[in-house]
Amino acid sequence: MSKAGEIYYDIKIRENGYKSQMNKIDKDMDNFAKKGQKASDNIDKINKKNINVKGLDSSIVKVEQFGNMLEKSG
């Protein structure tokens, strides 16, 4: 094979490798977009549900009491 032929095939091999990498990146980006949309949909569902904050309220009181205790001791 001539030197020009070798160079041509080297370029073709690199070009095919580049195209393969770009296709993989495109697929990964599509998958990330789908996962992001799914996460967004799940967050939207959470916003529509009533959340029980009774336990949260009692936890806030406990944290405030702990903070007050630290202030008094410090």
PDB file of C-alpha atoms in Angstrom, residues 19-68:
ATOM      1  CA  LYS A  19     -18.203   9.531  14.968  1.00  0.00           C
ATOM      2  CA  SER A  20     -18.569   6.598  17.346  1.00  0.00           C
ATOM      3  CA  GLN A  21     -17.570   8.751  20.321  1.00  0.00           C
ATOM      4  CA  MET A  22     -19.968  11.506  19.275  1.00  0.00           C
ATOM      5  CA  ASN A  23     -22.825   9.007  18.930  1.00  0.00           C
ATOM      6  CA  LYS A  24     -22.095   7.696  22.432  1.00  0.00           C
ATOM      7  CA  ILE A  25     -22.042  11.238  23.824  1.00  0.00           C
ATOM      8  CA  ASP A  26     -25.347  12.012  22.072  1.00  0.00           C
ATOM      9  CA  LYS A  27     -26.936   8.893  23.586  1.00  0.00           C
ATOM     10  CA  ASP A  28     -25.619   9.801  27.038  1.00  0.00           C
ATOM     11  CA  MET A  29     -27.013  13.328  26.709  1.00  0.00           C
ATOM     12  CA  ASP A  30     -30.416  11.943  25.673  1.00  0.00           C
ATOM     13  CA  ASN A  31     -30.404   9.605  28.683  1.00  0.00           C
ATOM     14  CA  PHE A  32     -29.483  12.472  31.017  1.00  0.00           C
ATOM     15  CA  ALA A  33     -32.290  14.579  29.550  1.00  0.00           C
ATOM     16  CA  LYS A  34     -34.794  11.763  30.106  1.00  0.00           C
ATOM     17  CA  LYS A  35     -33.603  11.248  33.688  1.00  0.00           C
ATOM     18  CA  GLY A  36     -33.790  14.977  34.343  1.00  0.00           C
ATOM     19  CA  GLN A  37     -37.329  15.133  32.982  1.00  0.00           C
ATOM     20  CA  LYS A  38     -38.330  12.153  35.123  1.00  0.00           C
ATOM     21  CA  ALA A  39     -36.866  13.801  38.227  1.00  0.00           C
ATOM     22  CA  SER A  40     -38.685  17.010  37.378  1.00  0.00           C
ATOM     23  CA  ASP A  41     -41.964  15.129  36.991  1.00  0.00           C
ATOM     24  CA  ASN A  42     -41.438  13.421  40.353  1.00  0.00           C
ATOM     25  CA  ILE A  43     -40.760  16.759  42.051  1.00  0.00           C
ATOM     26  CA  ASP A  44     -43.916  18.153  40.460  1.00  0.00           C
ATOM     27  CA  LYS A  45     -45.897  15.224  41.889  1.00  0.00           C
ATOM     28  CA  ILE A  46     -44.505  15.940  45.355  1.00  0.00           C
ATOM     29  CA  ASN A  47     -45.636  19.562  45.096  1.00  0.00           C
ATOM     30  CA  LYS A  48     -49.211  18.404  44.483  1.00  0.00           C
ATOM     31  CA  LYS A  49     -49.357  16.100  47.519  1.00  0.00           C
ATOM     32  CA  ASN A  50     -50.236  17.166  51.027  1.00  0.00           C
ATOM     33  CA  ILE A  51     -47.281  16.587  53.273  1.00  0.00           C
ATOM     34  CA  ASN A  52     -47.713  15.816  56.949  1.00  0.00           C
ATOM     35  CA  VAL A  53     -45.558  18.296  58.837  1.00  0.00           C
ATOM     36  CA  LYS A  54     -46.712  17.358  62.337  1.00  0.00           C
ATOM     37  CA  GLY A  55     -43.493  15.442  63.026  1.00  0.00           C
ATOM     38  CA  LEU A  56     -41.476  18.241  61.468  1.00  0.00           C
ATOM     39  CA  ASP A  57     -43.037  20.817  63.785  1.00  0.00           C
ATOM     40  CA  SER A  58     -42.084  18.832  66.879  1.00  0.00           C
ATOM     41  CA  SER A  59     -38.536  18.432  65.555  1.00  0.00           C
ATOM     42  CA  ILE A  60     -38.253  22.177  65.016  1.00  0.00           C
ATOM     43  CA  VAL A  61     -39.312  22.787  68.614  1.00  0.00           C
ATOM     44  CA  LYS A  62     -36.669  20.334  69.859  1.00  0.00           C
ATOM     45  CA  VAL A  63     -33.947  22.000  67.784  1.00  0.00           C
ATOM     46  CA  GLU A  64     -34.995  25.429  69.060  1.00  0.00           C
ATOM     47  CA  GLN A  65     -34.899  24.174  72.641  1.00  0.00           C
ATOM     48  CA  PHE A  66     -31.436  22.716  72.070  1.00  0.00           C
ATOM     49  CA  GLY A  67     -30.262  26.010  70.564  1.00  0.00           C
ATOM     50  CA  ASN A  68     -31.634  27.942  73.549  1.00  0.00           C
TER      51      ASN A  68
END
